[in-house]
XYZ file of C-alpha atoms in Angstrom:
367
model
C -27.801 -2.264 33.542
C -29.234 -2.590 30.384
C -30.980 -6.105 29.706
C -30.538 -8.402 26.654
C -32.345 -7.743 23.154
C -35.516 -9.783 22.778
C -35.175 -13.711 23.065
C -35.257 -15.185 19.785
C -37.567 -17.814 18.950
C -39.232 -19.540 16.041
C -42.224 -17.099 16.954
C -39.869 -13.810 17.078
C -37.495 -13.661 14.043
C -34.952 -11.662 14.365
C -34.866 -8.363 12.314
C -31.107 -8.395 12.123
C -28.381 -11.280 11.656
C -24.993 -9.845 13.059
C -22.248 -11.406 11.362
C -18.990 -11.824 12.835
C -15.843 -13.632 11.017
C -13.312 -14.634 13.705
C -9.826 -16.074 12.906
C -7.382 -16.264 15.689
C -8.977 -13.558 17.388
C -10.316 -15.177 20.672
C -10.171 -12.483 23.201
C -11.309 -10.026 20.725
C -14.533 -11.726 19.579
C -15.442 -12.290 23.196
C -14.996 -9.037 23.865
C -16.655 -7.836 20.606
C -19.680 -9.907 21.475
C -19.962 -9.057 25.326
C -20.044 -5.495 24.336
C -22.688 -6.033 21.452
C -24.792 -8.107 24.440
C -24.731 -5.625 26.631
C -25.567 -2.352 24.328
C -29.148 -0.861 24.978
C -30.409 -2.268 21.711
C -34.205 -2.916 21.197
C -33.765 -4.144 17.928
C -34.219 -8.253 17.558
C -31.005 -9.658 16.446
C -28.942 -12.793 16.146
C -25.467 -13.705 16.198
C -23.784 -15.424 13.450
C -19.631 -16.472 14.167
C -17.928 -18.106 11.708
C -14.655 -19.328 12.761
C -11.914 -19.905 10.101
C -10.482 -22.998 11.212
C -8.385 -20.666 14.165
C -6.077 -22.676 16.278
C -6.722 -20.332 19.230
C -9.770 -22.264 20.718
C -11.814 -19.060 19.610
C -15.206 -21.549 18.576
C -15.081 -23.412 21.592
C -14.354 -20.282 23.785
C -17.675 -18.557 22.098
C -19.606 -21.768 22.372
C -19.362 -21.439 26.044
C -19.593 -18.045 26.993
C -22.420 -17.454 24.219
C -24.238 -20.687 23.965
C -27.612 -19.205 22.312
C -25.100 -17.721 19.793
C -25.261 -19.590 16.086
C -21.398 -20.876 15.828
C -20.009 -22.167 12.574
C -17.121 -23.650 12.307
C -14.837 -24.314 9.089
C -12.466 -26.728 8.863
C -10.336 -24.415 6.615
C -9.872 -20.521 6.144
C -11.682 -19.585 3.307
C -11.410 -15.755 4.142
C -13.712 -12.816 4.996
C -16.028 -12.521 2.161
C -16.860 -16.318 1.490
C -17.132 -16.967 5.500
C -19.980 -14.167 5.348
C -21.370 -15.966 2.332
C -21.982 -18.920 4.612
C -23.145 -17.044 7.489
C -25.822 -15.400 5.008
C -27.312 -19.107 3.736
C -28.265 -19.537 7.562
C -29.413 -15.939 8.518
C -32.476 -15.256 9.529
C -32.794 -11.299 9.659
C -34.187 -8.962 6.948
C -30.685 -7.360 7.584
C -27.124 -8.602 7.791
C -24.892 -6.926 9.750
C -21.405 -7.067 9.374
C -19.100 -6.587 12.670
C -15.404 -7.217 12.866
C -14.360 -9.212 15.818
C -11.696 -6.352 16.475
C -14.401 -3.819 17.498
C -16.059 -2.027 20.351
C -19.692 -0.772 19.781
C -19.951 2.940 20.838
C -23.525 3.282 21.972
C -26.153 1.595 20.323
C -24.862 1.074 16.316
C -27.103 -1.680 15.768
C -30.519 0.372 16.364
C -28.606 3.528 14.477
C -28.196 1.954 11.418
C -31.567 0.163 11.518
C -33.429 3.231 12.303
C -31.715 4.972 9.414
C -32.499 2.086 7.191
C -36.213 1.993 7.884
C -36.342 5.732 7.404
C -33.978 5.442 4.090
C -35.063 2.308 2.907
C -33.476 3.239 -1.043
C -29.895 2.953 0.121
C -30.067 -0.851 0.976
C -26.546 -0.431 1.849
C -25.697 1.667 5.134
C -21.897 2.155 6.574
C -21.143 3.357 10.062
C -18.295 5.053 11.594
C -15.104 3.024 12.210
C -12.899 5.029 15.475
C -9.435 5.084 17.034
C -8.956 4.053 20.229
C -9.038 7.875 21.220
C -12.476 8.518 19.664
C -11.337 10.290 16.423
C -12.808 8.836 12.869
C -10.216 6.743 11.480
C -11.262 7.623 8.002
C -11.615 4.226 6.835
C -15.156 3.296 6.804
C -16.097 4.889 3.748
C -14.004 5.617 0.601
C -14.097 5.647 -3.185
C -14.057 2.679 -5.877
C -10.603 2.925 -7.680
C -10.105 4.766 -10.565
C -6.915 5.576 -12.866
C -7.040 9.033 -11.316
C -6.631 7.553 -7.981
C -4.227 5.163 -9.168
C -1.841 7.669 -10.884
C -2.069 9.585 -7.205
C -0.928 6.241 -5.398
C 1.818 5.695 -8.104
C 3.469 9.494 -7.913
C 2.743 9.522 -4.106
C 0.761 12.319 -3.905
C -1.938 10.235 -1.840
C 0.820 10.383 0.712
C 2.426 13.670 0.785
C -1.336 15.490 -0.109
C -3.111 13.312 1.938
C -5.607 15.821 3.034
C -6.849 16.991 -0.382
C -9.395 15.162 -2.604
C -7.646 15.752 -5.823
C -4.373 14.115 -4.698
C -6.158 11.485 -2.418
C -9.258 10.702 -4.349
C -9.884 6.836 -2.698
C -9.895 8.053 0.626
C -12.492 11.032 0.604
C -10.527 13.092 2.900
C -12.937 16.088 2.755
C -16.019 14.000 3.348
C -17.888 15.230 6.832
C -18.149 12.214 8.426
C -20.371 13.636 11.152
C -23.312 14.097 8.651
C -25.044 11.447 6.586
C -23.492 11.238 2.966
C -23.912 8.851 0.081
C -20.868 7.222 -0.768
C -19.013 5.172 -3.350
C -18.016 2.086 -1.369
C -17.984 1.023 2.203
C -16.114 -1.043 4.354
C -17.250 -4.396 5.780
C -16.216 -3.669 9.337
C -19.442 -2.398 10.274
C -21.863 -2.612 7.354
C -25.542 -3.010 7.305
C -26.938 -4.808 4.070
C -30.287 -5.581 2.887
C -30.649 -9.369 3.089
C -32.562 -9.424 -0.321
C -29.471 -7.551 -2.068
C -26.894 -9.530 -0.792
C -29.056 -12.707 -1.819
C -29.533 -11.145 -5.337
C -26.049 -10.504 -5.948
C -24.745 -13.645 -4.821
C -23.026 -12.931 -2.069
C -19.320 -11.540 -1.841
C -17.587 -12.347 -4.996
C -15.971 -15.423 -4.074
C -12.433 -14.388 -5.737
C -11.472 -12.232 -2.987
C -9.776 -13.958 0.048
C -9.371 -10.950 2.081
C -9.658 -7.076 1.251
C -11.777 -5.368 -1.630
C -14.786 -7.570 -1.728
C -16.463 -4.607 0.050
C -15.603 -2.436 -2.553
C -16.616 -5.050 -5.052
C -19.887 -5.646 -3.805
C -20.712 -1.926 -3.435
C -19.664 -1.800 -7.173
C -22.042 -4.675 -8.112
C -24.790 -3.191 -5.784
C -24.903 -0.005 -7.645
C -26.003 -1.514 -10.766
C -29.086 -2.639 -8.809
C -29.626 0.819 -7.502
C -28.361 0.469 -4.138
C -26.419 3.568 -2.954
C -24.324 3.062 0.004
C -24.636 5.708 2.829
C -22.796 6.683 5.445
C -25.057 6.728 8.835
C -22.763 8.827 11.484
C -24.686 7.843 14.398
C -23.571 4.143 13.697
C -20.043 3.677 15.496
C -17.514 1.598 16.909
C -13.987 1.896 17.983
C -11.248 -0.437 15.682
C -8.288 -1.691 16.807
C -7.273 -2.940 12.888
C -5.834 -5.889 11.719
C -5.452 -7.980 14.480
C -5.922 -11.023 12.574
C -2.983 -9.936 10.644
C 0.741 -8.392 10.808
C 1.392 -5.165 9.076
C 3.349 -6.712 6.049
C 1.007 -9.498 5.814
C -1.872 -6.931 5.722
C -0.270 -4.849 3.442
C 0.329 -8.274 0.823
C -3.444 -9.205 1.735
C -4.682 -5.505 0.666
C -2.468 -5.178 -2.747
C -3.433 -8.843 -3.627
C -6.991 -7.348 -2.968
C -6.769 -4.472 -5.381
C -5.369 -6.652 -8.027
C -8.288 -8.847 -8.026
C -10.496 -5.835 -8.181
C -8.899 -4.502 -11.386
C -8.951 -7.969 -12.901
C -12.458 -8.608 -12.132
C -14.005 -5.189 -12.512
C -11.699 -3.106 -15.495
C -11.200 -3.799 -19.120
C -8.362 -5.770 -19.771
C -6.375 -2.744 -20.971
C -7.069 -0.554 -18.200
C -6.538 -3.091 -15.655
C -3.081 -3.773 -17.052
C -2.497 0.303 -16.674
C -3.985 0.080 -13.278
C -1.694 -2.531 -12.148
C 1.293 -1.002 -13.634
C 0.497 2.195 -11.437
C 0.048 0.199 -8.377
C 3.476 -1.418 -9.046
C 5.113 1.777 -9.528
C 3.505 3.332 -6.081
C 5.206 0.195 -4.502
C 8.238 0.575 -5.978
C 8.464 4.424 -4.943
C 7.646 3.732 -1.157
C 10.016 0.557 -1.197
C 12.928 3.031 -2.105
C 12.240 5.740 0.537
C 15.154 6.215 3.182
C 15.587 3.395 5.585
C 12.938 3.173 8.588
C 10.200 1.217 10.208
C 7.950 2.445 7.698
C 9.479 0.962 4.615
C 10.192 -2.231 5.358
C 6.863 -3.634 4.560
C 6.914 -1.926 1.416
C 10.390 -3.356 0.723
C 8.656 -6.813 1.144
C 5.718 -5.977 -1.057
C 8.323 -5.131 -3.872
C 10.149 -8.235 -3.389
C 7.324 -10.610 -3.298
C 5.122 -8.558 -6.058
C 4.876 -11.539 -8.215
C 2.793 -13.030 -5.456
C 0.379 -10.278 -5.578
C 0.141 -8.479 -8.926
C -1.937 -11.216 -10.272
C -4.960 -10.895 -7.434
C -6.358 -13.705 -5.493
C -6.309 -17.095 -7.420
C -9.726 -17.929 -8.696
C -11.580 -20.105 -6.196
C -11.324 -24.081 -6.528
C -14.767 -25.465 -7.466
C -15.440 -26.752 -3.901
C -14.491 -25.631 -0.782
C -15.934 -28.061 1.941
C -18.046 -26.058 4.580
C -20.851 -28.582 6.286
C -23.331 -26.944 9.098
C -25.589 -28.322 11.427
C -28.798 -26.070 12.528
C -30.316 -25.934 15.648
C -32.885 -27.736 14.325
C -31.177 -30.433 13.680
C -31.502 -29.736 9.649
C -28.023 -30.286 7.933
C -26.900 -27.940 5.338
C -23.563 -28.462 3.072
C -22.354 -25.786 1.517
C -19.446 -24.892 -0.965
C -17.852 -21.431 -2.231
C -18.143 -21.809 -6.108
C -16.482 -19.487 -8.767
C -20.270 -18.658 -9.994
C -21.866 -16.463 -7.196
C -22.975 -14.081 -9.264
C -26.152 -15.927 -10.359
C -29.334 -14.264 -9.262
C -30.104 -16.867 -6.525
C -29.297 -15.910 -2.940
C -27.173 -17.964 -0.522
C -29.186 -20.829 1.089
C -31.139 -21.059 -2.083
C -31.491 -23.622 -4.430
C -29.105 -23.124 -7.367
C -26.697 -20.865 -5.530
C -23.554 -22.274 -5.225
C -23.572 -22.647 -1.545
C -26.411 -24.821 -1.703
C -25.060 -28.256 -2.628
C -23.811 -31.376 -0.622
C -20.623 -31.657 0.549
C -18.189 -33.265 2.962
C -18.329 -32.600 6.926
C -16.489 -29.234 7.708
C -18.058 -27.568 10.467
C -20.794 -27.145 12.860
C -23.430 -24.938 14.025
C -25.482 -23.993 17.356
C -28.440 -21.898 16.710
C -29.806 -19.312 18.881
C -28.928 -15.744 20.539
C -26.281 -15.035 22.765
C -27.650 -15.544 26.480
């Protein structure tokens, strides 16, 4: 039986800060942390868990089972990207490793990612593979950025009926050999290693997103700074997928995330065309013959006015107050200007301001 990774003390700074964002996933989060702890990695790392105001006792359970983990409790559910930004503000590692709570490490993904990053530092963003329970690649860990061509394929149904071909389903990269390293346009935040300095330089995830497409947005912005996201095939996790969302709820958030990307990253005329094609694709799928697969699309069509404009711009302040193990207080907020050059936790960054108490942190590494 393997022992735990090197203990984290002030004298031994972690190389990696593993960030887990949880919401109503108590059992899954505990399992993911236990499997991570028991994995045979020799890489010094810390674990930061950000709980988005779960009602299932997730935060208390993590504190009890992993008293040396850094636990951040939020008073409100602020979404995935903003929660990662909060964690990045207190992270000590040179690298941030985003890990979904509904994943199970296969082998040693931490060492695989860090080893590849050390050998190929120019990429700065490193994606692992996400597997189905039967061990097959689910094809979702890396993908292309949204494009008019991809939007047209979605609107006409080609991306569904001819899913295995790149010309008809460009966003899912269906012809990519995921058993080999490959530079990719974008990567999922499910298992993602990011250079901490790059994350800080970009101001973290764009706070407009509550859920979904914030990872594509980040990769698009990172590319402007010279980063080239790369798939690391030896870094693998099994992924249950959408554990914190219902099927219909997940679809609505996916569509809202896509609409937000179009609003933020495409010129106005192109974005209008993209939204029209997105709407057409939903209408087509909602009109399919009756069946289980039709129901979420029909709901999405009925609620099109809810998601078509994307996520609303965040309020100026979402209070999050944390207390580190050293006893120092750091109040944070998530504002609309996180694209500034200052990084999370630094003066001038929107997370580093005074605010009301909304969270609690315990410092350290899982025991």
